[in-house]
Tab-separated table of C-alpha atoms (C1' of nucleotides) in Angstrom:
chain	number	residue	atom	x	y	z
A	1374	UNK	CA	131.160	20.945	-21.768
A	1375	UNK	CA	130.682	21.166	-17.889
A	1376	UNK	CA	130.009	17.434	-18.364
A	1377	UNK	CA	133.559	16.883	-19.426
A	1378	UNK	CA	135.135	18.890	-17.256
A	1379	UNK	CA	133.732	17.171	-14.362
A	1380	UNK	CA	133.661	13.629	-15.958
A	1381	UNK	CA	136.898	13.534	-16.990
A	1382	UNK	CA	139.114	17.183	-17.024
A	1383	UNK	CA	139.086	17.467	-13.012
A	1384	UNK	CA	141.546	14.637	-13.065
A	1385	UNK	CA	143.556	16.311	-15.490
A	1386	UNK	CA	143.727	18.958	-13.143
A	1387	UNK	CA	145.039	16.889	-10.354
A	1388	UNK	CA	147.846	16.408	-12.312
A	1389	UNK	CA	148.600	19.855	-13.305
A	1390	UNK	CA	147.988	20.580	-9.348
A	1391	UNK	CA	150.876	17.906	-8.253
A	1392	UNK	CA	153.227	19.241	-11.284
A	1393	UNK	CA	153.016	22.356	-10.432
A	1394	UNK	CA	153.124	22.100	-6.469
A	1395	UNK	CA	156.982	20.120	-7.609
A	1396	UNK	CA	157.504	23.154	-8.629
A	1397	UNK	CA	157.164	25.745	-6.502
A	1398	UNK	CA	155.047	26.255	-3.480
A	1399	UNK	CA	151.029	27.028	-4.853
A	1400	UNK	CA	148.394	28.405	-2.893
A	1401	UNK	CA	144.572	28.208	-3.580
A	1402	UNK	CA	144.186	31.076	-5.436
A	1403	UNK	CA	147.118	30.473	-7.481
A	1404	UNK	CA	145.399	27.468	-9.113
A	1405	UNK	CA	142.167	28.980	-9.325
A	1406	UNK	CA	144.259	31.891	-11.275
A	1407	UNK	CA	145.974	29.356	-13.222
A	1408	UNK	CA	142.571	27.479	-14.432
A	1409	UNK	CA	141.109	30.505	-15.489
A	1410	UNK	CA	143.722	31.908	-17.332
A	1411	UNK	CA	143.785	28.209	-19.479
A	1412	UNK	CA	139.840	29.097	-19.808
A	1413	UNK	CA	138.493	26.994	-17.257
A	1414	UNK	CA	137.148	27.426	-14.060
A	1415	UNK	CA	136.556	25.370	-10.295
A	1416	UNK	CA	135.217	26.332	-7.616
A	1417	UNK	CA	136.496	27.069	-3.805
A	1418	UNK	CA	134.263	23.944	-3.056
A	1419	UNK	CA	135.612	21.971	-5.137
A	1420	UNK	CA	139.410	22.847	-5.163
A	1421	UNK	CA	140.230	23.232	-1.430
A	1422	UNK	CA	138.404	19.618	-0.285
A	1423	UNK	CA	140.560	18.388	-3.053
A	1424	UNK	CA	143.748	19.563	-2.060
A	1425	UNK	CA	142.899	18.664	1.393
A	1426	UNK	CA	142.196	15.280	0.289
A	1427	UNK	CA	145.805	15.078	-1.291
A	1428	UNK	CA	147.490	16.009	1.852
A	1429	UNK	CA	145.631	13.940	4.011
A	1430	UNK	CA	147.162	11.433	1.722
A	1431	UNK	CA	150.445	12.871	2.222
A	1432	UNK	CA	150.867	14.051	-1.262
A	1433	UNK	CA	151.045	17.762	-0.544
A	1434	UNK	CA	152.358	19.531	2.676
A	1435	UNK	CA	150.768	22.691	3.147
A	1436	UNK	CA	152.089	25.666	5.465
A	1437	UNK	CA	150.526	29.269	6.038
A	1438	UNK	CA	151.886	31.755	8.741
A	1439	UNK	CA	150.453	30.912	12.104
A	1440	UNK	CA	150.167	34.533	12.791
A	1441	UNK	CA	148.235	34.495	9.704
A	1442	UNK	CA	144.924	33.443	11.724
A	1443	UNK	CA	142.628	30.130	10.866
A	1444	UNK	CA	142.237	31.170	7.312
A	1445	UNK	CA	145.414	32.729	6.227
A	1446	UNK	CA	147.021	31.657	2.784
A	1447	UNK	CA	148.349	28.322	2.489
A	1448	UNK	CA	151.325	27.461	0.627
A	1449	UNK	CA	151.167	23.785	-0.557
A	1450	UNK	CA	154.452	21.605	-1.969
A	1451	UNK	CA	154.955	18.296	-2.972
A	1452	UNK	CA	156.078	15.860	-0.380
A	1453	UNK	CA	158.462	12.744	-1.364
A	1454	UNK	CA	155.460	10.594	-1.267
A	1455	UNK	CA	153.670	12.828	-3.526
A	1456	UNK	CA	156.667	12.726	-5.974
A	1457	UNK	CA	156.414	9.260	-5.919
A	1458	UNK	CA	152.737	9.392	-7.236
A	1459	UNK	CA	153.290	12.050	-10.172
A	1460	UNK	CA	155.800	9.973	-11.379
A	1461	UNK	CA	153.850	6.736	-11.405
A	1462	UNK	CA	151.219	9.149	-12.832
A	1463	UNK	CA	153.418	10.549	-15.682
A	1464	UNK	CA	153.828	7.429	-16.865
A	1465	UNK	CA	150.537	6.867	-16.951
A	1466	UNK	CA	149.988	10.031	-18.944
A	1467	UNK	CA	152.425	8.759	-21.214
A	1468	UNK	CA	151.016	6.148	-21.792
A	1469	UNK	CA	147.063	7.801	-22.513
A	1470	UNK	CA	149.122	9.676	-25.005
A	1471	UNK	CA	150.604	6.974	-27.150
A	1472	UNK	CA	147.406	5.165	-27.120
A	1473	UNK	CA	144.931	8.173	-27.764
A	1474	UNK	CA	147.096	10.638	-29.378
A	1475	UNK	CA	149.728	9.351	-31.666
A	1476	UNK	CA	148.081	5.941	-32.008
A	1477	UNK	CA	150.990	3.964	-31.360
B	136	UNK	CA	147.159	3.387	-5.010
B	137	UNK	CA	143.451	2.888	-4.733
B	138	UNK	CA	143.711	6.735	-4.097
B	139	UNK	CA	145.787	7.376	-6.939
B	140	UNK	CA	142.900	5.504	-8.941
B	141	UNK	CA	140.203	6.848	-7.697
B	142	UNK	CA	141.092	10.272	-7.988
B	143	UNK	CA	142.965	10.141	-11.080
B	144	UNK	CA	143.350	6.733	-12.775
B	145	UNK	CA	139.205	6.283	-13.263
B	146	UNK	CA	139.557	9.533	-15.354
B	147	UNK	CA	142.115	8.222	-18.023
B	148	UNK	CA	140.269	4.654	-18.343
B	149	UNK	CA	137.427	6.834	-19.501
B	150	UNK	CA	139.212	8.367	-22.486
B	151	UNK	CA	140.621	4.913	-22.944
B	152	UNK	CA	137.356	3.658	-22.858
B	153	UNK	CA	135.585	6.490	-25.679
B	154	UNK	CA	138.702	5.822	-27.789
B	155	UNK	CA	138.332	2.373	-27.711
B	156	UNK	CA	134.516	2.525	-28.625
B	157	UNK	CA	135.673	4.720	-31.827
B	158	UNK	CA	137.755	1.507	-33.076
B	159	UNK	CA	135.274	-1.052	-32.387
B	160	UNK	CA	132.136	-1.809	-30.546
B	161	UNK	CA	133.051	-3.032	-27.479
B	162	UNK	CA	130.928	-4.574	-24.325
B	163	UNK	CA	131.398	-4.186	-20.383
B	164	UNK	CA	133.122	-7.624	-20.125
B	165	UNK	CA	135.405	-6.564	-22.865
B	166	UNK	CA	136.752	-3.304	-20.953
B	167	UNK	CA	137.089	-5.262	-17.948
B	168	UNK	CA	139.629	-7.989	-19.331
B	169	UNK	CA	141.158	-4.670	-20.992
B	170	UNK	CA	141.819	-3.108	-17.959
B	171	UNK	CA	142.609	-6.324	-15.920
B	172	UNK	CA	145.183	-6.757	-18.842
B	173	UNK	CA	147.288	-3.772	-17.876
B	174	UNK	CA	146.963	-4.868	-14.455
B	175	UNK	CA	144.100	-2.549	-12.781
B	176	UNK	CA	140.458	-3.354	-11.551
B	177	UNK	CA	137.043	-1.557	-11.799
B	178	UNK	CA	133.605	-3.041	-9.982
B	179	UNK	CA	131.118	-3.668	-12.565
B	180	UNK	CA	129.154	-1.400	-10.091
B	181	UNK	CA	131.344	1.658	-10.965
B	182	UNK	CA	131.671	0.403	-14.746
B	183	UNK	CA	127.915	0.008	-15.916
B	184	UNK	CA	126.570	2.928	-14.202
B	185	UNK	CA	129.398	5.027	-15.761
B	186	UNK	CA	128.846	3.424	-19.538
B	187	UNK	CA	125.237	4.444	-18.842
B	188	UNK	CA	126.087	7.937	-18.072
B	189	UNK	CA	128.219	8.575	-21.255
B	190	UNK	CA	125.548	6.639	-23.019
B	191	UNK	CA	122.909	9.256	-21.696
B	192	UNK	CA	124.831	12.279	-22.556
B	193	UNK	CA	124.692	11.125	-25.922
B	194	UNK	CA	128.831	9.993	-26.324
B	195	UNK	CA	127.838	6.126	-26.837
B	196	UNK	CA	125.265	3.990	-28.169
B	197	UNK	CA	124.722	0.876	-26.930
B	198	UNK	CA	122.898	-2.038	-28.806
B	199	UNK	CA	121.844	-5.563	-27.304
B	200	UNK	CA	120.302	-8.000	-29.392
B	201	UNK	CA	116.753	-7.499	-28.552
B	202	UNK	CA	116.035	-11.194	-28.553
B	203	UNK	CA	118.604	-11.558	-25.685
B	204	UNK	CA	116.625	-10.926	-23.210
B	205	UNK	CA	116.935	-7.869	-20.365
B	206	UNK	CA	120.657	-8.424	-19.329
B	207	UNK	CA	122.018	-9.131	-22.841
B	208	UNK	CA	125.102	-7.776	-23.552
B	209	UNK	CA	125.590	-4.920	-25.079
B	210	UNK	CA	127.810	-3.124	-27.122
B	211	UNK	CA	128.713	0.446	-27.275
B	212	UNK	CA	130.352	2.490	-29.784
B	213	UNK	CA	131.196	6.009	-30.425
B	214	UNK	CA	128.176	8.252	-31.785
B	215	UNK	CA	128.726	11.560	-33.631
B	216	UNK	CA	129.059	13.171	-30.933
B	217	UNK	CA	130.927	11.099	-28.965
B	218	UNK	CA	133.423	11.756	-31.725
B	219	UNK	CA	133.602	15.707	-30.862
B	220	UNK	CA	133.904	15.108	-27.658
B	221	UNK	CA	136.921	12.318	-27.959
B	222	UNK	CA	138.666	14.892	-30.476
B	223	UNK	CA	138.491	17.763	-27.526
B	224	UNK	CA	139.948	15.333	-24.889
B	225	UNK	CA	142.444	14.414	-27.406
B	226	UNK	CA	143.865	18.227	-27.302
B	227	UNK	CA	143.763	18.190	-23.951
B	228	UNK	CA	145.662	14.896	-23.674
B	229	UNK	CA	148.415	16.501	-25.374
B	230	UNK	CA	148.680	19.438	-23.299
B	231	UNK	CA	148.905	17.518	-20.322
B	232	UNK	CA	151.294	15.467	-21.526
B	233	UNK	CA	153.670	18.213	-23.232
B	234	UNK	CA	153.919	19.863	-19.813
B	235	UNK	CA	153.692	17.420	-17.332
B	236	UNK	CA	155.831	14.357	-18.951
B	237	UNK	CA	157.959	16.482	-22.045
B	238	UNK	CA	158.345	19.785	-19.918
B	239	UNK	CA	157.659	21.881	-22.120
C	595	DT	C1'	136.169	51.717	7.641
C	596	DA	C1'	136.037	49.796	3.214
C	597	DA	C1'	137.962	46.751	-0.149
C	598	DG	C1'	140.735	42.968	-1.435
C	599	DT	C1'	142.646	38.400	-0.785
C	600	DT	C1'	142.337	34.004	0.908
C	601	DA	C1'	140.493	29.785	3.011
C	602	DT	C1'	136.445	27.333	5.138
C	603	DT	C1'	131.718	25.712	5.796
C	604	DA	C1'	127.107	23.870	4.666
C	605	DC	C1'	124.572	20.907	2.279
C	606	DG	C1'	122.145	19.149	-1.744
C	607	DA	C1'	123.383	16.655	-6.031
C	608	DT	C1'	126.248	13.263	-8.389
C	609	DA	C1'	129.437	9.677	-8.789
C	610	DA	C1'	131.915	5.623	-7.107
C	611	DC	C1'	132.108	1.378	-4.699
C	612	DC	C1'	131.023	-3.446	-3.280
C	613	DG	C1'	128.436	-7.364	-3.189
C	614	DA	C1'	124.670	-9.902	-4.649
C	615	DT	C1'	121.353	-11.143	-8.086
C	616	DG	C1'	119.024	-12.137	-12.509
C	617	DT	C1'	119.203	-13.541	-17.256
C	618	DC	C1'	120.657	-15.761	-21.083
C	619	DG	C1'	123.442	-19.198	-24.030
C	620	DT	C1'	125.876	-23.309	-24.444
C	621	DA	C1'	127.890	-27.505	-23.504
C	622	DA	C1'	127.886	-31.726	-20.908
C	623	DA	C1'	125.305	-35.486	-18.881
C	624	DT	C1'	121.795	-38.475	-18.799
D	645	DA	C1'	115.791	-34.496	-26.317
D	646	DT	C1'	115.677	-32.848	-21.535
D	647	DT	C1'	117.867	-31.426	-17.877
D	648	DT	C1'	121.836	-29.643	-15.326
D	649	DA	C1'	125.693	-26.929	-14.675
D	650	DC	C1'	128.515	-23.133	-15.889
D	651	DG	C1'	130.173	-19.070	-17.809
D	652	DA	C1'	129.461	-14.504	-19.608
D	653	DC	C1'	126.869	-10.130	-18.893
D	654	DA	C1'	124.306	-6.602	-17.062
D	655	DT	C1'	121.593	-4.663	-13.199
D	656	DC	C1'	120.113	-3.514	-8.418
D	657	DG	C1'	120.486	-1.702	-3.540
D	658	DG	C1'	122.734	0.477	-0.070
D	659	DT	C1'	126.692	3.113	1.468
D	660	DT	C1'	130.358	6.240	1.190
D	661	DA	C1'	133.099	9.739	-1.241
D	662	DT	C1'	133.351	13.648	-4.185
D	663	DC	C1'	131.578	17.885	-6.568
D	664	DG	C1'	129.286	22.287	-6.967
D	665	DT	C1'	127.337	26.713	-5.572
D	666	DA	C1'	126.812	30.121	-2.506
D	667	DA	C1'	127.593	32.080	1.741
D	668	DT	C1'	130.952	33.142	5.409
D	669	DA	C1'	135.031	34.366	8.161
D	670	DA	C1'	139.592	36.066	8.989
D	671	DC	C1'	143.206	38.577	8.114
D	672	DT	C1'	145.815	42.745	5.181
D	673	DT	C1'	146.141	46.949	3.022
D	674	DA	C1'	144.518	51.381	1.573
DNA sequence: TAAGTTATTACGATAACCGATGTCGTAAAT
DNA sequence: ATTTACGACATCGGTTATCGTAATAACTTA
């Protein structure tokens, strides 16, 4: 099970990141929430690399207070770019459906 | 777009790829041309490792004619269990895909 | 001050990538 | 009938990127 979760469901959860950060703004702990309550779980050291990652690549923006301190909360939202990408990636989800799922 | 296949693409070829192996044996070569079909590229040095991997954890077999010397091709299809594991990321498929493309 | 909430760091383990190489089968050339 | 050349496949080696677990640090609130 962990085997699929890191082989293949992690990317699933990219998606659900980017949906949901078009959305409304997310924070860490929102997704980690979020995971858990679907039955899954990822770790700090996994999760905030990764969303670092995505707005290094200008997917995400993230903001926190500045009076907040080096580690205060983090509110991340999709940038144009990164609505760009879920849409080239919902099609591609689309697509992994037909094929897989209904067989078309 | 290398990003968007590296961090997300790579993960849907794999389903592709265990679906695929449920229909028909199929060899490296053979998912290659598949995915240079729809227009996409994997290194045969991400490819073989990864077919090795799934074939380790017990989702593939692989068979080469044993007369064909040490680099024969080979050619993988779904075991048993390979079959559970396809059916889970089926479900899954569908959940990503009723939220993230139908919005529901 | 203690507890809760949140993000970051450290670093070993795994996976991904590229390029080059080795092996076989087959068809063409002689 | 040999040899040569080529195409189809898988594997290897070295490097970089990503993941995972556990520990840590900074604020906020009680």
């Amino acid at each position: 099970m962990k085997d699929i979760e890191r082989e293949i469901l992690l990317g699933f959860w990219k998606v659900h990141i980017l949906h949901h950060a078009g959305e409304e703004p997310i924070c860490g702990q929102w997704i980690l929430n979020e995971l858990r309550r679907h039955g899954y779980s990822i770790s700090p050291g996994t999760l905030y690399p990764l969303l670092a990652r995505m707005e290094e690549r200008g997917w995400l923006k993230g903001k926190s207070d500045p009076a907040g301190g080096p580690r205060a909360r983090k509110d991340y939202r999709l940038t144009l770019r990164g609505r760009q990408v879920l849409e080239y990636i919902r099609a591609q989800v689309k697509e992994l459906y037909d094929e897989v799922v209904t067989d078309k």
